[in-house]
Every structure is written in C-alpha cells, then in structure tokens.
Amino acid sequence: MKKRILVTGGTGYIGSHTVVELQNRGYEVIIIDNLSNSSADVVDNIEKVSGIRPEFVELDCLDYAGLDKLFTKYKGIQAIIHFAASKAVGESVEKPLLYYRNNLGSLINLLDLMPKHGVEGIVFSSSCTVYGQPDELPVTEKAPIKKAESPYGNTKQINEEIIHDTVASGAPINAILLRYFNPIGAHPTALLGELPSGVPQNLVPYLTQTAIGIRKELSVFGDDYDTPDGSCIRDFINVVDLAKAHVVAINRILDKKQKDKVEIFNIGTGRGLSVLELIQAFEKATGVKLNYKIVGRRVGDIEKVWANPDFANNELGWKAGTSIEDTLLSAWNWQLKLRERGIQ
Ligand code: WQD
C-alpha cells in the first residue's frame, strides 16, 4: 500500500515539481488547489512527466468543511506538504488582509484537522524572507528573525510560530519548515515550470520573457548596493533540487527520524549570485543576448542574502546539485516550449 501524501498548491510552480518527485519515490499523491494562480492542465503535465496521474481536487484550504470531507474521503493521508498561499510581495502590501486571511487561515485549518484524521506530519513552505537582511552571511537557521519587510513575509513568520505553538500545545503533529531561498528554473522535460499570471514580479520569468521578446527589456533594480558589482545578491536554487528536499523531509517525518518535533532547514545552494552575474550566466548558457537597463532600487528589496545549507546537507542528507547554467537553460527551454504551445 503506497503512503498517501496531500500536497496543497500542488498545481503551482514548486508544488507540481514536488508532486513528480514524490511519485518518483513511490508515494501516492493527492493534490488540492483553488487554481487562483495555476491551471488544472498542470495535472496532465505531471502525468506526462511521471507516468502517474495524481488525484486532483479543486479546493480552497480556507474551506474547512471541504477539507474535512477530503480527509474523510481520502482515508489514510499520512502527511501534508503545504504550498498553497498567496506569495506576491508587492501585492501583499496593497492587500494585507487577503494575505493574512488566506495564508494564516489555510494553515490553521490544516493543523486543526490533522489530529482528527490521523495525519502525523506537515512540511511547511517557508522562506528566507523571514531573515530580512541578515547581519551575518551566509545565513544559518539560528539567525535572528527580523521584522518582516512585507505582509507576505510576515505571514511566513507568523505561520512558523503557529506551527511551533500548535506542536508545543501537545498536538500529535511533527513538522519540518523549509526556508527556501530563490527558486528558479523548470523541469528538464520542459513540461513543468513557472507560469506567472500577468507581468512577472520575479527576476527569472521576467528575464526569459524579455529574452523571447514578450517584454521589451529587463529592468535591473539598482546597481548601487554594497556588493561587488552593485546589484543585489541572492541564492538561486534549482526548482527540482528544491522539490527533492521536500521528499527527503517527508521521508524523515514518516521514518520517525526527526530529532525535534519541529525542525527548520535552509534550502539553498550556499552560493550567492548577483543579478548582473545571473544575467551573464544566462547569456553564456543560452547564447541569447539580453536587453536590460539599470534603474532605481525596488522598495522592500534586501541587499544580499545566501544560505548556509550545512544543516540540511548534513542532517537531511540533501544538497542542491544543479549548476546555475543548467538551471537557467531549463528556464529558457521552458519559455521556448510555452511559445511553441502558444501559451505565452
Ligand atoms: C530577485 C532579485 C530584485 C525582478 C521574493 C520573495 C521570496 C520568494 C521569491 C515567493 C532582487 C531583482 C527582480 C526584476 C530585478 N517568494 N529583480 N528585476 O524579491 O529575492 O524574493 O520572491 O516564493 O520569498 O521574497 O525575488 O525574483 O523578485 O528578485 O532586478 O524585474 O532580482 O531587485 O534583487 P526576491 P525576485
């Protein structure tokens, strides 16, 4: 009997890649997603990649009764990977209540229902944004949590506290919080990737849309930071490497290998790369010249952050291995495939 895992937000960018990796390792996956920021076609593409069609239920995690019925229908769900959330930093500043209601309410519903349905573990999608601008780099899990720069970042911090407090109250729940750095790239088959609705907020989808001619030019938000080339530094991590970290976390929970009931891991490469270095790496990997210009800083951006991934490497036995060139090439191949299919 295959172990059953519920993946919320499983038709999204990181969620869909994680579903494939779970299936590759013999898990049975049930996806719930409200399709507010993704399409049900992704389920077809997951099946094309893995050869297995996951169960898919269109459902909003804010629908408590709907979630309760889902757990009853799919008896024996052993753990959850919770991706479903609103995640646009800028939008969260304009619509804070939407972010607090959705991101906090969804998690609260899941945690509330887990004991009733015997769901023993949750892997939570957190973010390096909880660190703000770290005082020390590379940043470890022990770094202080700073006041969030946006309601989006604040929901990640509060959700981590909600999980800690729920477990501390004696709820029969084990949790692993994965603090992602900057997920980029696409599946090597070019059947799964990032599909932002509207104008991309994140760097790499905007970059590939510029390279293919959808956008006129990429604006680089500032080159007057205290970094070697003046542009911001980030830890860009391949989305498939990131997806694999979730499988390792699920294995750890179900194999009862956790040393604490709540564990936190930085999921990054440990390599800082500047925006301008990423552009150069893209041009080198693809041979495509990118049209960009330097403009003013974007409000809310932090200057530089990259992970110390030692704890995840040593304790989880997980390490990001894909090169930045291969990762950027996968993003470009995905963009080309979208054009081929007439999607973008
Ligand atoms: C990266 C760098 C920009 C766009 C956020 C969230 C994080 C996660 C990923 C959800 C910055 C620069 C960007 C552009 C640019 N969120 N940039 N021109 O802000 O590091 O992280 O998104 O999963 O939790 O905090 O990612 O890709 O927006 O920006 O110069 O058109 O690229 O200034 O330095 P960010 P990003």
mmCIF file of C-alpha atoms and ligand atoms in Angstrom:
data_model
loop_
_atom_site.group_PDB
_atom_site.id
_atom_site.type_symbol
_atom_site.label_atom_id
_atom_site.label_comp_id
_atom_site.label_asym_id
_atom_site.label_seq_id
_atom_site.Cartn_x
_atom_site.Cartn_y
_atom_site.Cartn_z
ATOM 1 C CA MET A 1 0.000 0.000 0.000
ATOM 2 C CA LYS A 2 1.516 3.305 -1.094
ATOM 3 C CA LYS A 3 1.894 6.028 1.518
ATOM 4 C CA ARG A 4 -0.562 8.860 0.844
ATOM 5 C CA ILE A 5 0.621 12.472 0.832
ATOM 6 C CA LEU A 6 -1.589 15.543 0.468
ATOM 7 C CA VAL A 7 0.029 18.384 -1.486
ATOM 8 C CA THR A 8 -1.759 21.701 -1.166
ATOM 9 C CA GLY A 9 -0.992 24.128 -4.003
ATOM 10 C CA GLY A 10 0.164 21.104 -5.991
ATOM 11 C CA THR A 11 -0.587 22.620 -9.418
ATOM 12 C CA GLY A 12 1.713 25.541 -8.629
ATOM 13 C CA TYR A 13 5.328 26.030 -9.608
ATOM 14 C CA ILE A 14 7.158 24.318 -6.724
ATOM 15 C CA GLY A 15 4.196 22.115 -5.852
ATOM 16 C CA SER A 16 3.980 20.458 -9.276
ATOM 17 C CA HIS A 17 7.704 19.659 -9.322
ATOM 18 C CA THR A 18 7.393 18.211 -5.825
ATOM 19 C CA VAL A 19 4.430 16.007 -6.809
ATOM 20 C CA VAL A 20 6.589 14.434 -9.559
ATOM 21 C CA GLU A 21 9.457 13.764 -7.148
ATOM 22 C CA LEU A 22 7.065 12.217 -4.586
ATOM 23 C CA GLN A 23 5.608 9.950 -7.272
ATOM 24 C CA ASN A 24 9.094 9.008 -8.468
ATOM 25 C CA ARG A 25 9.763 7.775 -4.937
ATOM 26 C CA GLY A 26 6.629 5.669 -4.693
ATOM 27 C CA TYR A 27 4.262 7.978 -2.831
ATOM 28 C CA GLU A 28 0.587 8.296 -3.754
ATOM 29 C CA VAL A 29 -0.220 11.991 -4.110
ATOM 30 C CA ILE A 30 -3.490 13.872 -3.686
ATOM 31 C CA ILE A 31 -3.374 17.482 -4.887
ATOM 32 C CA ILE A 32 -5.699 20.214 -3.705
ATOM 33 C CA ASP A 33 -5.515 23.636 -5.288
ATOM 34 C CA ASN A 34 -8.002 26.506 -5.712
ATOM 35 C CA LEU A 35 -6.462 27.313 -9.134
ATOM 36 C CA SER A 36 -6.254 31.008 -8.217
ATOM 37 C CA ASN A 37 -2.697 31.144 -9.558
ATOM 38 C CA SER A 38 -2.343 27.945 -11.627
ATOM 39 C CA SER A 39 -4.216 25.757 -14.102
ATOM 40 C CA ALA A 40 -5.624 22.225 -13.927
ATOM 41 C CA ASP A 41 -3.671 21.411 -17.136
ATOM 42 C CA VAL A 42 -0.663 21.034 -14.847
ATOM 43 C CA VAL A 43 -2.156 17.722 -13.651
ATOM 44 C CA ASP A 44 -1.954 16.419 -17.244
ATOM 45 C CA ASN A 45 1.669 17.512 -17.488
ATOM 46 C CA ILE A 46 2.555 15.898 -14.157
ATOM 47 C CA GLU A 47 1.149 12.656 -15.567
ATOM 48 C CA LYS A 48 3.206 13.091 -18.761
ATOM 49 C CA VAL A 49 6.376 13.560 -16.704
ATOM 50 C CA SER A 50 5.905 10.847 -14.075
ATOM 51 C CA GLY A 51 3.572 8.460 -15.869
ATOM 52 C CA ILE A 52 1.197 8.563 -12.902
ATOM 53 C CA ARG A 53 -1.896 10.765 -12.719
ATOM 54 C CA PRO A 54 -2.260 12.219 -9.223
ATOM 55 C CA GLU A 55 -5.681 12.661 -7.655
ATOM 56 C CA PHE A 56 -6.695 16.306 -8.029
ATOM 57 C CA VAL A 57 -9.459 18.108 -6.127
ATOM 58 C CA GLU A 58 -10.176 21.778 -6.761
ATOM 59 C CA LEU A 59 -10.475 23.046 -3.207
ATOM 60 C CA ASP A 60 -9.548 26.120 -1.214
ATOM 61 C CA CYS A 61 -7.738 25.472 2.066
ATOM 62 C CA LEU A 62 -9.953 28.165 3.612
ATOM 63 C CA ASP A 63 -12.908 25.783 3.105
ATOM 64 C CA TYR A 64 -12.796 23.993 6.471
ATOM 65 C CA ALA A 65 -15.797 21.724 5.760
ATOM 66 C CA GLY A 66 -14.421 20.879 2.321
ATOM 67 C CA LEU A 67 -11.054 19.958 3.826
ATOM 68 C CA ASP A 68 -12.765 17.820 6.480
ATOM 69 C CA LYS A 69 -14.663 15.924 3.773
ATOM 70 C CA LEU A 70 -11.469 15.499 1.744
ATOM 71 C CA PHE A 71 -9.617 13.859 4.631
ATOM 72 C CA THR A 72 -12.621 11.587 5.211
ATOM 73 C CA LYS A 73 -12.808 10.635 1.539
ATOM 74 C CA TYR A 74 -9.057 10.003 1.182
ATOM 75 C CA LYS A 75 -8.541 7.995 4.341
ATOM 76 C CA GLY A 76 -5.007 7.361 5.438
ATOM 77 C CA ILE A 77 -3.303 10.574 4.337
ATOM 78 C CA GLN A 78 -0.119 10.326 6.393
ATOM 79 C CA ALA A 79 1.404 13.751 5.811
ATOM 80 C CA ILE A 80 0.875 17.093 4.130
ATOM 81 C CA ILE A 81 3.151 19.347 2.131
ATOM 82 C CA HIS A 82 1.601 22.790 2.382
ATOM 83 C CA PHE A 83 2.434 25.111 -0.525
ATOM 84 C CA ALA A 84 -0.930 26.814 -1.039
ATOM 85 C CA ALA A 85 -0.515 30.510 -0.227
ATOM 86 C CA SER A 86 -0.563 33.956 -1.775
ATOM 87 C CA LYS A 87 3.054 34.852 -2.485
ATOM 88 C CA ALA A 88 3.480 38.188 -4.237
ATOM 89 C CA VAL A 89 5.445 40.555 -2.025
ATOM 90 C CA GLY A 90 4.155 43.721 -3.718
ATOM 91 C CA GLU A 91 0.516 42.588 -3.775
ATOM 92 C CA SER A 92 0.704 41.777 -0.064
ATOM 93 C CA VAL A 93 1.480 45.433 0.673
ATOM 94 C CA GLU A 94 -1.638 46.536 -1.264
ATOM 95 C CA LYS A 95 -3.921 43.773 0.105
ATOM 96 C CA PRO A 96 -2.623 42.756 3.569
ATOM 97 C CA LEU A 97 -5.956 41.340 4.793
ATOM 98 C CA LEU A 98 -6.173 38.979 1.796
ATOM 99 C CA TYR A 99 -2.704 37.697 2.717
ATOM 100 C CA TYR A 100 -3.377 37.318 6.441
ATOM 101 C CA ARG A 101 -6.747 35.643 5.877
ATOM 102 C CA ASN A 102 -5.510 33.294 3.164
ATOM 103 C CA ASN A 103 -2.043 32.381 4.368
ATOM 104 C CA LEU A 104 -2.812 32.101 8.077
ATOM 105 C CA GLY A 105 -6.362 30.731 7.716
ATOM 106 C CA SER A 106 -5.290 27.938 5.352
ATOM 107 C CA LEU A 107 -2.592 26.679 7.683
ATOM 108 C CA ILE A 108 -4.836 26.908 10.763
ATOM 109 C CA ASN A 109 -7.494 24.778 9.049
ATOM 110 C CA LEU A 110 -4.968 22.077 8.157
ATOM 111 C CA LEU A 111 -3.400 21.950 11.614
ATOM 112 C CA ASP A 112 -6.834 21.838 13.213
ATOM 113 C CA LEU A 113 -7.939 18.856 11.115
ATOM 114 C CA MET A 114 -4.732 16.809 11.199
ATOM 115 C CA PRO A 115 -5.225 15.102 14.618
ATOM 116 C CA LYS A 116 -8.858 14.231 13.848
ATOM 117 C CA HIS A 117 -7.790 12.417 10.684
ATOM 118 C CA GLY A 118 -4.574 10.875 11.969
ATOM 119 C CA VAL A 119 -2.328 12.978 9.745
ATOM 120 C CA GLU A 120 1.008 12.849 11.551
ATOM 121 C CA GLY A 121 3.214 15.316 9.744
ATOM 122 C CA ILE A 122 3.412 18.559 7.826
ATOM 123 C CA VAL A 123 6.166 20.032 5.680
ATOM 124 C CA PHE A 124 5.682 23.787 5.509
ATOM 125 C CA SER A 125 6.826 26.025 2.665
ATOM 126 C CA SER A 126 8.632 28.849 4.421
ATOM 127 C CA SER A 127 11.079 31.382 3.071
ATOM 128 C CA CYS A 128 14.430 33.070 3.667
ATOM 129 C CA THR A 129 12.404 36.260 3.727
ATOM 130 C CA VAL A 130 11.949 35.620 7.464
ATOM 131 C CA TYR A 131 15.571 36.653 7.961
ATOM 132 C CA GLY A 132 15.158 40.075 6.353
ATOM 133 C CA GLN A 133 18.672 41.442 5.752
ATOM 134 C CA PRO A 134 20.818 39.052 7.816
ATOM 135 C CA ASP A 135 23.638 40.590 9.892
ATOM 136 C CA GLU A 136 25.885 37.655 9.028
ATOM 137 C CA LEU A 137 26.259 35.840 5.700
ATOM 138 C CA PRO A 138 25.879 33.064 4.768
ATOM 139 C CA VAL A 139 22.747 32.874 6.906
ATOM 140 C CA THR A 140 22.100 29.884 9.194
ATOM 141 C CA GLU A 141 18.823 28.686 10.731
ATOM 142 C CA LYS A 142 19.976 30.204 14.023
ATOM 143 C CA ALA A 143 20.000 33.743 12.608
ATOM 144 C CA PRO A 144 17.574 36.119 14.292
ATOM 145 C CA ILE A 145 14.159 36.585 12.720
ATOM 146 C CA LYS A 146 13.800 40.233 11.776
ATOM 147 C CA LYS A 147 10.703 42.383 11.388
ATOM 148 C CA ALA A 148 9.222 41.339 8.051
ATOM 149 C CA GLU A 149 9.528 43.793 5.167
ATOM 150 C CA SER A 150 6.049 42.881 3.829
ATOM 151 C CA PRO A 151 2.778 41.289 4.938
ATOM 152 C CA TYR A 152 3.752 38.306 2.757
ATOM 153 C CA GLY A 153 6.977 37.842 4.706
ATOM 154 C CA ASN A 154 5.093 38.397 7.953
ATOM 155 C CA THR A 155 2.649 35.583 7.144
ATOM 156 C CA LYS A 156 5.622 33.230 6.767
ATOM 157 C CA GLN A 157 6.970 34.273 10.168
ATOM 158 C CA ILE A 158 3.571 34.018 11.877
ATOM 159 C CA ASN A 159 2.866 30.645 10.261
ATOM 160 C CA GLU A 160 6.125 29.286 11.640
ATOM 161 C CA GLU A 161 5.055 30.470 15.108
ATOM 162 C CA ILE A 162 1.575 28.944 14.680
ATOM 163 C CA ILE A 163 3.202 25.588 13.928
ATOM 164 C CA HIS A 164 5.581 25.863 16.897
ATOM 165 C CA ASP A 165 2.750 26.783 19.282
ATOM 166 C CA THR A 166 0.437 24.055 17.991
ATOM 167 C CA VAL A 167 3.103 21.371 18.434
ATOM 168 C CA ALA A 168 4.053 22.791 21.851
ATOM 169 C CA SER A 169 0.402 22.556 22.936
ATOM 170 C CA GLY A 170 0.695 18.774 22.645
ATOM 171 C CA ALA A 171 -0.970 18.258 19.261
ATOM 172 C CA PRO A 172 0.216 14.915 17.790
ATOM 173 C CA ILE A 173 1.948 16.672 14.886
ATOM 174 C CA ASN A 174 5.518 16.604 13.588
ATOM 175 C CA ALA A 175 6.662 19.463 11.382
ATOM 176 C CA ILE A 176 9.540 20.397 9.138
ATOM 177 C CA LEU A 177 9.817 24.020 7.998
ATOM 178 C CA LEU A 178 11.762 24.518 4.790
ATOM 179 C CA ARG A 179 13.077 28.059 4.317
ATOM 180 C CA TYR A 180 13.548 28.397 0.558
ATOM 181 C CA PHE A 181 15.864 30.885 -0.997
ATOM 182 C CA ASN A 182 15.114 31.874 -4.613
ATOM 183 C CA PRO A 183 13.560 29.021 -6.585
ATOM 184 C CA ILE A 184 14.261 29.234 -10.343
ATOM 185 C CA GLY A 185 14.323 27.023 -13.426
ATOM 186 C CA ALA A 186 11.993 24.356 -14.797
ATOM 187 C CA HIS A 187 11.698 20.613 -15.204
ATOM 188 C CA PRO A 188 14.247 19.170 -17.711
ATOM 189 C CA THR A 189 11.339 17.867 -19.830
ATOM 190 C CA ALA A 190 10.100 21.490 -20.188
ATOM 191 C CA LEU A 191 6.640 20.158 -19.302
ATOM 192 C CA LEU A 192 6.582 21.883 -15.897
ATOM 193 C CA GLY A 193 7.776 25.366 -14.976
ATOM 194 C CA GLU A 194 6.910 28.781 -13.626
ATOM 195 C CA LEU A 195 3.807 30.301 -15.220
ATOM 196 C CA PRO A 196 3.277 33.708 -13.610
ATOM 197 C CA SER A 197 -0.080 35.338 -14.343
ATOM 198 C CA GLY A 198 0.326 38.850 -15.710
ATOM 199 C CA VAL A 199 3.611 40.726 -15.501
ATOM 200 C CA PRO A 200 6.167 38.559 -13.660
ATOM 201 C CA GLN A 201 7.344 40.018 -10.363
ATOM 202 C CA ASN A 202 10.278 37.640 -10.014
ATOM 203 C CA LEU A 203 13.584 38.030 -11.841
ATOM 204 C CA VAL A 204 13.949 34.869 -13.902
ATOM 205 C CA PRO A 205 10.497 34.681 -15.507
ATOM 206 C CA TYR A 206 10.764 38.382 -16.393
ATOM 207 C CA LEU A 207 14.233 37.704 -17.796
ATOM 208 C CA THR A 208 13.141 34.798 -20.015
ATOM 209 C CA GLN A 209 10.074 36.722 -21.225
ATOM 210 C CA THR A 210 12.430 39.568 -22.205
ATOM 211 C CA ALA A 211 14.799 37.155 -23.934
ATOM 212 C CA ILE A 212 11.949 35.711 -26.013
ATOM 213 C CA GLY A 213 10.538 39.155 -26.869
ATOM 214 C CA ILE A 214 7.391 39.267 -24.747
ATOM 215 C CA ARG A 215 8.939 42.121 -22.662
ATOM 216 C CA LYS A 216 10.977 44.922 -24.231
ATOM 217 C CA GLU A 217 13.776 44.975 -21.677
ATOM 218 C CA LEU A 218 14.585 43.805 -18.177
ATOM 219 C CA SER A 219 14.933 46.494 -15.514
ATOM 220 C CA VAL A 220 17.706 45.753 -13.044
ATOM 221 C CA PHE A 221 16.547 47.277 -9.788
ATOM 222 C CA GLY A 222 19.667 49.092 -8.632
ATOM 223 C CA ASP A 223 23.407 48.799 -9.056
ATOM 224 C CA ASP A 224 24.389 50.991 -6.116
ATOM 225 C CA TYR A 225 24.270 48.321 -3.407
ATOM 226 C CA ASP A 226 27.281 47.387 -1.264
ATOM 227 C CA THR A 227 28.094 44.350 -3.430
ATOM 228 C CA PRO A 228 30.975 43.655 -5.847
ATOM 229 C CA ASP A 229 29.054 44.760 -8.949
ATOM 230 C CA GLY A 230 26.496 46.917 -7.130
ATOM 231 C CA SER A 231 23.484 44.690 -7.890
ATOM 232 C CA CYS A 232 21.641 42.617 -5.274
ATOM 233 C CA ILE A 233 22.857 39.138 -4.366
ATOM 234 C CA ARG A 234 20.555 36.118 -3.952
ATOM 235 C CA ASP A 235 20.832 32.338 -3.543
ATOM 236 C CA PHE A 236 19.140 30.984 -6.674
ATOM 237 C CA ILE A 237 18.156 27.339 -6.242
ATOM 238 C CA ASN A 238 17.027 24.909 -8.952
ATOM 239 C CA VAL A 239 13.336 24.050 -8.514
ATOM 240 C CA VAL A 240 13.896 20.281 -8.955
ATOM 241 C CA ASP A 241 16.631 20.307 -6.304
ATOM 242 C CA LEU A 242 14.170 22.180 -4.085
ATOM 243 C CA ALA A 243 11.406 19.649 -4.823
ATOM 244 C CA LYS A 244 13.707 16.792 -3.804
ATOM 245 C CA ALA A 245 14.273 18.449 -0.426
ATOM 246 C CA HIS A 246 10.536 18.037 0.264
ATOM 247 C CA VAL A 247 10.679 14.310 -0.394
ATOM 248 C CA VAL A 248 13.622 13.947 1.977
ATOM 249 C CA ALA A 249 11.669 15.897 4.599
ATOM 250 C CA ILE A 250 8.590 13.678 4.182
ATOM 251 C CA ASN A 251 10.755 10.544 4.447
ATOM 252 C CA ARG A 252 12.301 11.948 7.633
ATOM 253 C CA ILE A 253 8.897 12.540 9.230
ATOM 254 C CA LEU A 254 7.352 9.189 8.230
ATOM 255 C CA ASP A 255 10.501 7.250 9.095
ATOM 256 C CA LYS A 256 10.408 8.985 12.511
ATOM 257 C CA LYS A 257 13.977 10.215 12.078
ATOM 258 C CA GLN A 258 13.294 13.718 13.410
ATOM 259 C CA LYS A 259 15.326 14.837 16.439
ATOM 260 C CA ASP A 260 12.796 17.536 17.308
ATOM 261 C CA LYS A 261 9.070 17.696 16.671
ATOM 262 C CA VAL A 262 9.640 20.924 14.731
ATOM 263 C CA GLU A 263 12.776 21.182 12.581
ATOM 264 C CA ILE A 264 13.862 24.073 10.382
ATOM 265 C CA PHE A 265 16.151 23.847 7.348
ATOM 266 C CA ASN A 266 17.591 26.410 4.949
ATOM 267 C CA ILE A 267 17.063 25.099 1.441
ATOM 268 C CA GLY A 268 19.606 26.971 -0.645
ATOM 269 C CA THR A 269 22.778 26.315 -2.607
ATOM 270 C CA GLY A 270 25.104 28.295 -0.317
ATOM 271 C CA ARG A 271 26.186 30.268 -3.405
ATOM 272 C CA GLY A 272 25.428 33.964 -3.657
ATOM 273 C CA LEU A 273 24.965 35.317 -7.182
ATOM 274 C CA SER A 274 24.278 38.915 -8.137
ATOM 275 C CA VAL A 275 21.526 39.941 -10.534
ATOM 276 C CA LEU A 276 24.134 41.043 -13.093
ATOM 277 C CA GLU A 277 26.050 37.770 -12.667
ATOM 278 C CA LEU A 278 22.836 35.855 -13.262
ATOM 279 C CA ILE A 279 22.235 37.803 -16.480
ATOM 280 C CA GLN A 280 25.766 36.982 -17.643
ATOM 281 C CA ALA A 281 25.260 33.303 -16.732
ATOM 282 C CA PHE A 282 22.013 33.265 -18.750
ATOM 283 C CA GLU A 283 23.683 34.780 -21.816
ATOM 284 C CA LYS A 284 26.584 32.299 -21.531
ATOM 285 C CA ALA A 285 24.308 29.267 -21.056
ATOM 286 C CA THR A 286 21.859 30.114 -23.834
ATOM 287 C CA GLY A 287 23.861 32.272 -26.262
ATOM 288 C CA VAL A 288 20.953 34.734 -26.106
ATOM 289 C CA LYS A 289 21.836 38.418 -25.597
ATOM 290 C CA LEU A 290 19.603 40.022 -23.003
ATOM 291 C CA ASN A 291 18.281 43.563 -23.314
ATOM 292 C CA TYR A 292 18.385 45.176 -19.866
ATOM 293 C CA LYS A 293 18.851 48.528 -18.203
ATOM 294 C CA ILE A 294 19.796 49.638 -14.720
ATOM 295 C CA VAL A 295 17.006 51.545 -12.949
ATOM 296 C CA GLY A 296 16.376 52.639 -9.355
ATOM 297 C CA ARG A 297 16.112 50.277 -6.418
ATOM 298 C CA ARG A 298 12.821 48.397 -5.795
ATOM 299 C CA VAL A 299 11.239 49.274 -2.447
ATOM 300 C CA GLY A 300 11.476 46.396 0.016
ATOM 301 C CA ASP A 301 14.397 44.611 -1.640
ATOM 302 C CA ILE A 302 17.108 43.429 0.678
ATOM 303 C CA GLU A 303 20.705 43.882 -0.433
ATOM 304 C CA LYS A 304 22.191 40.416 -0.158
ATOM 305 C CA VAL A 305 21.243 37.005 1.186
ATOM 306 C CA TRP A 306 22.507 33.480 0.643
ATOM 307 C CA ALA A 307 22.206 30.304 2.670
ATOM 308 C CA ASN A 308 24.490 28.321 4.868
ATOM 309 C CA PRO A 309 22.940 24.952 3.883
ATOM 310 C CA ASP A 310 25.183 22.814 6.103
ATOM 311 C CA PHE A 311 22.378 21.705 8.417
ATOM 312 C CA ALA A 312 20.216 20.488 5.513
ATOM 313 C CA ASN A 313 23.252 18.921 3.814
ATOM 314 C CA ASN A 314 24.406 17.051 6.931
ATOM 315 C CA GLU A 315 21.177 16.364 8.833
ATOM 316 C CA LEU A 316 18.754 15.874 5.930
ATOM 317 C CA GLY A 317 21.356 14.393 3.624
ATOM 318 C CA TRP A 318 20.100 16.756 0.905
ATOM 319 C CA LYS A 319 22.271 19.026 -1.265
ATOM 320 C CA ALA A 320 21.466 21.286 -4.235
ATOM 321 C CA GLY A 321 23.489 19.964 -7.145
ATOM 322 C CA THR A 322 22.325 21.590 -10.377
ATOM 323 C CA SER A 323 24.565 24.278 -11.873
ATOM 324 C CA ILE A 324 23.259 27.791 -12.440
ATOM 325 C CA GLU A 325 23.909 27.416 -16.166
ATOM 326 C CA ASP A 326 21.822 24.220 -16.436
ATOM 327 C CA THR A 327 19.125 25.807 -14.294
ATOM 328 C CA LEU A 328 18.924 28.922 -16.482
ATOM 329 C CA LEU A 329 18.948 26.749 -19.601
ATOM 330 C CA SER A 330 15.947 24.833 -18.201
ATOM 331 C CA ALA A 331 14.143 28.133 -17.642
ATOM 332 C CA TRP A 332 14.885 29.168 -21.230
ATOM 333 C CA ASN A 333 13.768 25.807 -22.691
ATOM 334 C CA TRP A 334 10.537 26.143 -20.706
ATOM 335 C CA GLN A 335 9.945 29.634 -22.138
ATOM 336 C CA LEU A 336 10.566 28.306 -25.664
ATOM 337 C CA LYS A 337 8.132 25.440 -25.043
ATOM 338 C CA LEU A 338 5.458 27.895 -23.831
ATOM 339 C CA ARG A 339 5.804 29.791 -27.115
ATOM 340 C CA GLU A 340 5.673 26.537 -29.097
ATOM 341 C CA ARG A 341 2.393 25.688 -27.354
ATOM 342 C CA GLY A 342 1.066 29.208 -27.880
ATOM 343 C CA ILE A 343 0.685 29.690 -24.138
ATOM 344 C CA GLN A 344 2.924 32.765 -23.874
HETATM 345 C C1 WQD B 1 15.397 38.828 -7.020
HETATM 346 C C2 WQD B 1 16.348 39.959 -7.332
HETATM 347 C C3 WQD B 1 15.352 42.144 -7.406
HETATM 348 C C4 WQD B 1 12.829 41.459 -10.894
HETATM 349 C C5 WQD B 1 10.857 37.046 -3.408
HETATM 350 C C6 WQD B 1 10.299 36.619 -2.071
HETATM 351 C C7 WQD B 1 10.691 35.186 -1.808
HETATM 352 C C8 WQD B 1 10.166 34.343 -2.916
HETATM 353 C C9 WQD B 1 10.848 34.790 -4.222
HETATM 354 C C10 WQD B 1 7.948 33.502 -3.245
HETATM 355 C C11 WQD B 1 16.090 41.211 -6.488
HETATM 356 C C12 WQD B 1 15.884 41.734 -8.768
HETATM 357 C C13 WQD B 1 13.726 41.272 -9.850
HETATM 358 C C14 WQD B 1 13.146 42.346 -11.948
HETATM 359 C C15 WQD B 1 15.243 42.832 -10.888
HETATM 360 N N1 WQD B 1 8.768 34.480 -2.985
HETATM 361 N N2 WQD B 1 14.907 41.956 -9.858
HETATM 362 N N3 WQD B 1 14.350 43.000 -11.903
HETATM 363 O O1 WQD B 1 12.472 39.505 -4.090
HETATM 364 O O2 WQD B 1 14.528 37.988 -3.838
HETATM 365 O O3 WQD B 1 12.266 37.069 -3.341
HETATM 366 O O4 WQD B 1 10.468 36.165 -4.435
HETATM 367 O O5 WQD B 1 8.122 32.341 -3.412
HETATM 368 O O6 WQD B 1 10.109 34.768 -0.591
HETATM 369 O O7 WQD B 1 10.864 37.410 -1.056
HETATM 370 O O8 WQD B 1 12.889 37.572 -5.682
HETATM 371 O O9 WQD B 1 12.989 37.379 -8.137
HETATM 372 O O10 WQD B 1 11.597 39.256 -7.125
HETATM 373 O O11 WQD B 1 14.084 39.370 -7.042
HETATM 374 O O12 WQD B 1 16.321 43.444 -10.873
HETATM 375 O O13 WQD B 1 12.371 42.561 -12.915
HETATM 376 O O14 WQD B 1 16.153 40.357 -8.681
HETATM 377 O O15 WQD B 1 15.659 43.512 -7.149
HETATM 378 O O16 WQD B 1 17.335 41.786 -6.166
HETATM 379 P P1 WQD B 1 13.095 38.157 -4.203
HETATM 380 P P2 WQD B 1 12.817 38.393 -7.059
#
